[in-house]
């Protein structure tokens, strides 16, 4: 048995399910109050506000670089979509409100990576621009979109290792600013994502190994070069903060809809998880904004439960240690080992982690399309399995003294709008064949 954080045998059951690749739910027994946890962390509320300010400062420049951002004045944000028929949709009683946070439709990258990935590239561009005398603190950042700035950035190299979506977001933003850009893709990265990048002049290096190997290759290639910046998905605070800004934006969206969220009317959030950066940053941001009124759950493929195996142990663990193969159609989540940085930041903030089978993802993808017309990729469907997995017997509600009808449920759909038609049809066919 690999598990060492014991709970009177409960974790042994979960441990067995993990090893067998069976979907399961791990409630987080170390969940603590935000007042206990947040002050102990190395990131603070002012870091969140500073990240939001940075993105606001970039908005006019982004509107120049990307015509599709004109209508939002350079703000990269996704809609909050009501899911009125929640109960029939989930084939389970789900009282309360339900919404989709539609990051599958985020502009520029078509996935949640448009938050963290783009933020980190912008932070680096600002640093290079300041050091190179292109701007001074407080200047209008449109100065970093000029021909002169592009020529300067061409002397600098941005790299990343990715299963696909992070590479897309970093590659598109870094190349748009004029950086020399290299994306190291793991074996599970989809062909269309590589093509899209190559069409923008990004160098794509294909690796035979998994995500961690692609990251390691990129890190090695770029370390020691003062004119290179490697976006380290396993260990980046900038990525984390970029994701976290979503919490402030989401609060504005709920406020506009006059949806109240407090301890009596809690928010449940279901977040697909790979290495943990995106769901972790968003969880931390939401705890800053809503405190104990928000309950965050991570969703992972049963073949790649990186965060779950980390939660089950007192030290780093890989899904390979459990005899799993890390092979899943949810390519955005095909990660064997969680980010230690993110784990340390959120281990007492998340309410639990659940796993899903690939077949469930395909079924859910089709159900969502039938109910709403939204088209997502398999990874992005993971959160939608949350109610079925967690709320069975409403034990979680009981333990937290929550009345089910007072809750708001939020499903984060994390990618999909850039999936080519023929690829989407294949997803759809597989899911439809599994449905009545
Ligand atoms: C990357 C990704 C996630 C998860 O983000 P991590 O930071 O790796 O945990 C979820 N969904 C999709 C579609 C992604 O591309």
PDB file of N, CA, C and O and ligand atoms in Angstrom, residues 111-113 165 233 243 272-279 332-333 335 377 379-380 414-415, ligand 1:
ATOM      1  N   UNK A 111      -8.551  27.839 -24.249  1.00  0.00           N
ATOM      2  CA  UNK A 111      -8.538  27.009 -23.032  1.00  0.00           C
ATOM      3  C   UNK A 111      -8.180  27.871 -21.832  1.00  0.00           C
ATOM      4  O   UNK A 111      -7.784  29.046 -21.962  1.00  0.00           O
ATOM      5  N   UNK A 112      -8.297  27.262 -20.686  1.00  0.00           N
ATOM      6  CA  UNK A 112      -7.993  27.924 -19.411  1.00  0.00           C
ATOM      7  C   UNK A 112      -6.551  28.443 -19.381  1.00  0.00           C
ATOM      8  O   UNK A 112      -6.230  29.351 -18.627  1.00  0.00           O
ATOM      9  N   UNK A 113      -5.686  27.885 -20.259  1.00  0.00           N
ATOM     10  CA  UNK A 113      -4.292  28.306 -20.285  1.00  0.00           C
ATOM     11  C   UNK A 113      -4.135  29.753 -20.758  1.00  0.00           C
ATOM     12  O   UNK A 113      -3.063  30.332 -20.645  1.00  0.00           O
ATOM     13  N   UNK A 165      -2.162  22.381 -24.575  1.00  0.00           N
ATOM     14  CA  UNK A 165      -2.845  23.667 -24.393  1.00  0.00           C
ATOM     15  C   UNK A 165      -1.957  24.775 -23.830  1.00  0.00           C
ATOM     16  O   UNK A 165      -2.069  25.929 -24.242  1.00  0.00           O
ATOM     17  N   UNK A 233       5.756  24.843 -15.905  1.00  0.00           N
ATOM     18  CA  UNK A 233       4.393  24.525 -15.473  1.00  0.00           C
ATOM     19  C   UNK A 233       4.371  23.782 -14.132  1.00  0.00           C
ATOM     20  O   UNK A 233       3.384  23.807 -13.420  1.00  0.00           O
ATOM     21  N   UNK A 243      -3.828  32.507 -13.164  1.00  0.00           N
ATOM     22  CA  UNK A 243      -5.080  31.758 -13.021  1.00  0.00           C
ATOM     23  C   UNK A 243      -5.965  32.365 -11.935  1.00  0.00           C
ATOM     24  O   UNK A 243      -7.187  32.442 -12.067  1.00  0.00           O
ATOM     25  N   UNK A 272     -11.286  20.800 -13.551  1.00  0.00           N
ATOM     26  CA  UNK A 272     -10.396  19.785 -14.115  1.00  0.00           C
ATOM     27  C   UNK A 272      -8.942  20.071 -13.739  1.00  0.00           C
ATOM     28  O   UNK A 272      -8.498  21.222 -13.797  1.00  0.00           O
ATOM     29  N   UNK A 273      -8.210  19.034 -13.356  1.00  0.00           N
ATOM     30  CA  UNK A 273      -6.856  19.222 -12.826  1.00  0.00           C
ATOM     31  C   UNK A 273      -5.825  18.396 -13.574  1.00  0.00           C
ATOM     32  O   UNK A 273      -6.022  17.190 -13.783  1.00  0.00           O
ATOM     33  N   UNK A 274      -4.737  19.040 -13.971  1.00  0.00           N
ATOM     34  CA  UNK A 274      -3.586  18.336 -14.538  1.00  0.00           C
ATOM     35  C   UNK A 274      -2.467  18.362 -13.514  1.00  0.00           C
ATOM     36  O   UNK A 274      -2.442  17.607 -12.556  1.00  0.00           O
ATOM     37  N   UNK A 275      -1.555  19.326 -13.686  1.00  0.00           N
ATOM     38  CA  UNK A 275      -0.457  19.467 -12.744  1.00  0.00           C
ATOM     39  C   UNK A 275      -0.926  20.222 -11.488  1.00  0.00           C
ATOM     40  O   UNK A 275      -0.297  20.163 -10.444  1.00  0.00           O
ATOM     41  N   UNK A 276      -2.048  20.918 -11.605  1.00  0.00           N
ATOM     42  CA  UNK A 276      -2.657  21.580 -10.452  1.00  0.00           C
ATOM     43  C   UNK A 276      -2.636  23.102 -10.501  1.00  0.00           C
ATOM     44  O   UNK A 276      -3.307  23.758  -9.712  1.00  0.00           O
ATOM     45  N   UNK A 277      -1.874  23.672 -11.423  1.00  0.00           N
ATOM     46  CA  UNK A 277      -1.705  25.128 -11.460  1.00  0.00           C
ATOM     47  C   UNK A 277      -2.999  25.886 -11.704  1.00  0.00           C
ATOM     48  O   UNK A 277      -3.335  26.817 -10.966  1.00  0.00           O
ATOM     49  N   UNK A 278      -3.737  25.475 -12.730  1.00  0.00           N
ATOM     50  CA  UNK A 278      -4.974  26.183 -13.057  1.00  0.00           C
ATOM     51  C   UNK A 278      -6.016  26.014 -11.944  1.00  0.00           C
ATOM     52  O   UNK A 278      -6.497  27.017 -11.389  1.00  0.00           O
ATOM     53  N   UNK A 279      -6.365  24.782 -11.577  1.00  0.00           N
ATOM     54  CA  UNK A 279      -7.368  24.656 -10.521  1.00  0.00           C
ATOM     55  C   UNK A 279      -6.864  25.196  -9.185  1.00  0.00           C
ATOM     56  O   UNK A 279      -7.636  25.750  -8.409  1.00  0.00           O
ATOM     57  N   UNK A 332      -5.310  17.329 -21.829  1.00  0.00           N
ATOM     58  CA  UNK A 332      -4.976  18.469 -20.966  1.00  0.00           C
ATOM     59  C   UNK A 332      -4.709  18.056 -19.521  1.00  0.00           C
ATOM     60  O   UNK A 332      -4.167  18.833 -18.743  1.00  0.00           O
ATOM     61  N   UNK A 333      -5.107  16.844 -19.185  1.00  0.00           N
ATOM     62  CA  UNK A 333      -4.984  16.389 -17.797  1.00  0.00           C
ATOM     63  C   UNK A 333      -4.026  15.210 -17.664  1.00  0.00           C
ATOM     64  O   UNK A 333      -3.911  14.616 -16.594  1.00  0.00           O
ATOM     65  N   UNK A 335      -1.187  14.072 -16.784  1.00  0.00           N
ATOM     66  CA  UNK A 335      -0.027  14.446 -15.978  1.00  0.00           C
ATOM     67  C   UNK A 335       0.160  13.392 -14.889  1.00  0.00           C
ATOM     68  O   UNK A 335      -0.800  13.010 -14.236  1.00  0.00           O
ATOM     69  N   UNK A 377     -13.754  20.037 -25.142  1.00  0.00           N
ATOM     70  CA  UNK A 377     -12.896  18.873 -25.349  1.00  0.00           C
ATOM     71  C   UNK A 377     -13.045  17.940 -24.144  1.00  0.00           C
ATOM     72  O   UNK A 377     -13.551  18.348 -23.090  1.00  0.00           O
ATOM     73  N   UNK A 379     -11.142  16.735 -21.787  1.00  0.00           N
ATOM     74  CA  UNK A 379     -10.596  17.209 -20.495  1.00  0.00           C
ATOM     75  C   UNK A 379     -11.589  18.117 -19.783  1.00  0.00           C
ATOM     76  O   UNK A 379     -11.733  18.083 -18.562  1.00  0.00           O
ATOM     77  N   UNK A 380     -12.236  18.959 -20.572  1.00  0.00           N
ATOM     78  CA  UNK A 380     -13.075  20.016 -20.012  1.00  0.00           C
ATOM     79  C   UNK A 380     -14.382  19.489 -19.436  1.00  0.00           C
ATOM     80  O   UNK A 380     -15.095  20.205 -18.740  1.00  0.00           O
ATOM     81  N   UNK A 414     -12.810  23.760 -19.392  1.00  0.00           N
ATOM     82  CA  UNK A 414     -11.472  24.345 -19.487  1.00  0.00           C
ATOM     83  C   UNK A 414     -10.853  24.393 -20.886  1.00  0.00           C
ATOM     84  O   UNK A 414      -9.778  24.950 -21.051  1.00  0.00           O
ATOM     85  N   UNK A 415     -11.499  23.796 -21.885  1.00  0.00           N
ATOM     86  CA  UNK A 415     -10.905  23.871 -23.216  1.00  0.00           C
ATOM     87  C   UNK A 415     -11.846  23.328 -24.279  1.00  0.00           C
ATOM     88  O   UNK A 415     -12.790  22.588 -23.967  1.00  0.00           O
TER      89      UNK A 415
HETATM   90  C1  LIG B   1      -4.128  22.450 -18.496  1.00  0.00           C
HETATM   91  C2  LIG B   1      -5.532  22.106 -18.488  1.00  0.00           C
HETATM   92  C3  LIG B   1      -6.205  21.848 -17.295  1.00  0.00           C
HETATM   93  C4  LIG B   1      -5.555  21.808 -15.933  1.00  0.00           C
HETATM   94  O1  LIG B   1      -4.550  22.718 -15.633  1.00  0.00           O
HETATM   95  P1  LIG B   1      -3.316  22.306 -14.761  1.00  0.00           P
HETATM   96  O2  LIG B   1      -2.656  23.594 -14.439  1.00  0.00           O
HETATM   97  O3  LIG B   1      -2.426  21.410 -15.580  1.00  0.00           O
HETATM   98  O4  LIG B   1      -3.824  21.573 -13.555  1.00  0.00           O
HETATM   99  C5  LIG B   1      -7.546  21.548 -17.390  1.00  0.00           C
HETATM  100  N1  LIG B   1      -8.193  21.492 -18.556  1.00  0.00           N
HETATM  101  C6  LIG B   1      -7.568  21.733 -19.730  1.00  0.00           C
HETATM  102  C7  LIG B   1      -8.347  21.656 -21.002  1.00  0.00           C
HETATM  103  C8  LIG B   1      -6.220  22.050 -19.732  1.00  0.00           C
HETATM  104  O5  LIG B   1      -5.605  22.283 -20.895  1.00  0.00           O
END
